[in-house]
Tab-separated table of C-alpha atoms in Angstrom:
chain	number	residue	atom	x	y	z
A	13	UNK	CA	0.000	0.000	0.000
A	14	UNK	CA	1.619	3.235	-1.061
A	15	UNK	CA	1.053	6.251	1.935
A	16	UNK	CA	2.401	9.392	2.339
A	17	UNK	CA	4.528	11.134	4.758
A	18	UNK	CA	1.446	11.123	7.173
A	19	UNK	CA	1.626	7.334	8.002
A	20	UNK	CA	5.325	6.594	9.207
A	21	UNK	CA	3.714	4.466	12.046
A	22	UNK	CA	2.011	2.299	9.594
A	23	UNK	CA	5.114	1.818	7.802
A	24	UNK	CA	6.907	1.108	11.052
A	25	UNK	CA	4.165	-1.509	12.617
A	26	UNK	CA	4.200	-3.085	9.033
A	27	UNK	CA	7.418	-3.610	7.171
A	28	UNK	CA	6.869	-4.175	3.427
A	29	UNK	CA	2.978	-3.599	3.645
A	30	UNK	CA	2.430	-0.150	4.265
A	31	UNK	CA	5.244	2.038	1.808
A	32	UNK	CA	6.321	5.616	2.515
A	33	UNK	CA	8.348	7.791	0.683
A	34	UNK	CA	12.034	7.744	2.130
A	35	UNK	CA	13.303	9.116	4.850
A	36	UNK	CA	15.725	11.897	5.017
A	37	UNK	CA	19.861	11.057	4.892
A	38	UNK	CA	21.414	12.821	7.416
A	39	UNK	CA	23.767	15.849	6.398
A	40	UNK	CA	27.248	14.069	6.532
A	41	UNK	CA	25.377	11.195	4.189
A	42	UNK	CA	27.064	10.598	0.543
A	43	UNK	CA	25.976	12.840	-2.531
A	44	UNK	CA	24.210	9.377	-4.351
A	45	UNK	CA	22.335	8.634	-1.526
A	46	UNK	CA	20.806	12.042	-1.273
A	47	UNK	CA	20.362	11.507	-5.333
A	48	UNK	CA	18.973	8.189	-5.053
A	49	UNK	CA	16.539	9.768	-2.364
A	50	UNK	CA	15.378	12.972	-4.348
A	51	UNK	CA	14.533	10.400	-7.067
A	52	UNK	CA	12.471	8.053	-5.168
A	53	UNK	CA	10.619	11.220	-3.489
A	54	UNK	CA	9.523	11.648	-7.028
A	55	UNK	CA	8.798	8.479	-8.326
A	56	UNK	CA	6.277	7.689	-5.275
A	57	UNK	CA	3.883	10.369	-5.527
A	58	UNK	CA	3.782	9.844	-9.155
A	59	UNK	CA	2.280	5.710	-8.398
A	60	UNK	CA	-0.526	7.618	-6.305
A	61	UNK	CA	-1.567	10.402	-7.975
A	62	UNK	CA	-4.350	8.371	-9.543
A	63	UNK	CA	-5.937	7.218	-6.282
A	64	UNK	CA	-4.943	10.652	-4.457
A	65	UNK	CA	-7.354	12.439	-7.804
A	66	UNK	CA	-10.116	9.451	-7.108
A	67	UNK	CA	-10.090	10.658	-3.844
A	68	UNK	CA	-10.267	14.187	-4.357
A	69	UNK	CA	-13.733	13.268	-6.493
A	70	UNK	CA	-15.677	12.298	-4.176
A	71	UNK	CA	-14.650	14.624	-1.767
A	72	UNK	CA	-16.453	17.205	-4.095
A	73	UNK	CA	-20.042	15.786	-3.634
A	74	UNK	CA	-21.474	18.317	-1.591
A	75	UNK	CA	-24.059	15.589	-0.530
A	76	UNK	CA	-20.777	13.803	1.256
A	77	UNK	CA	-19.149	16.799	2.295
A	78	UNK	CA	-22.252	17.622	5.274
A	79	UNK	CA	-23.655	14.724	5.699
A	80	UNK	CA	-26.942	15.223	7.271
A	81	UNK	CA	-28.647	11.915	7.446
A	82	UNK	CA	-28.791	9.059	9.126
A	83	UNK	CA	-25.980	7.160	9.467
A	84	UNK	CA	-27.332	3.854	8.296
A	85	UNK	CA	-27.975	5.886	4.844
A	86	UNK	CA	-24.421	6.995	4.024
A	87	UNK	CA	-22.863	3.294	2.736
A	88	UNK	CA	-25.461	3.314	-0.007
A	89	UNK	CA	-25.155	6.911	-0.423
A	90	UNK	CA	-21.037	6.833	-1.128
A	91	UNK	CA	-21.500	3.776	-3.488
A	92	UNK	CA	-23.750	5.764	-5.454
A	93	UNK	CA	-21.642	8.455	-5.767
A	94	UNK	CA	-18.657	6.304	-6.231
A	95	UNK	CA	-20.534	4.818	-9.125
A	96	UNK	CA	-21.183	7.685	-10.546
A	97	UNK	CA	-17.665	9.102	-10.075
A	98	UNK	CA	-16.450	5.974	-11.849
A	99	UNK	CA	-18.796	6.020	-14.703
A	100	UNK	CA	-17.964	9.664	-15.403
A	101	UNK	CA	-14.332	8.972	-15.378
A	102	UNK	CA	-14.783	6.025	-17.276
A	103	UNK	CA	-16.628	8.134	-20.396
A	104	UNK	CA	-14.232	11.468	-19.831
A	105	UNK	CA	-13.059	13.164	-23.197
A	106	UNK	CA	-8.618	13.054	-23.028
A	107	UNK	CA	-7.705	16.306	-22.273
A	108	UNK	CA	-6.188	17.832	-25.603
């Protein structure tokens, strides 16, 4: 699972499950290991940006953003949305 800077824990209580971007080298490190770092700080952010964008979609629903109902409502509610979500992003024109 690829997480951001926010979940360091997760990466810490599980090793090889939950992936971070890399920690800092310290200042007396070597010059390639800063290198290597910059280009891994790159390359994760570009593997998410397609869930981090799904995400951002549904946050826009204003029906999800003050939820106002009962509780037992919202499931059904977010898979609608999510459906819908999906089938517009499914039948978007490429950007030219």
């Amino acid at each position: 699972m690829l997480l951001d800077d926010g979940y360091l824990g997760l990466r810490r209580d599980h090793p090889g499950q939950a992936i971070t971007p890399p920690r800092k080298p310290n200042k007396i490190a070597l010059p390639h290991v800063h290198a290597a770092r910059e280009e891994a700080r790159h390359r994760h952010p570009s593997k998410r940006i397609t869930v981090e964008h799904a995400l951002a979609d549904h946050k826009r629903w204003k029906q999800l953003t003050r939820w106002m109902h009962r509780r037992e409502a919202l499931p059904d509610t977010y898979r609608a949305i999510a459906g819908l979500v999906s089938d517009r992003t499914a039948n978007a024109q490429p950007r030219p």
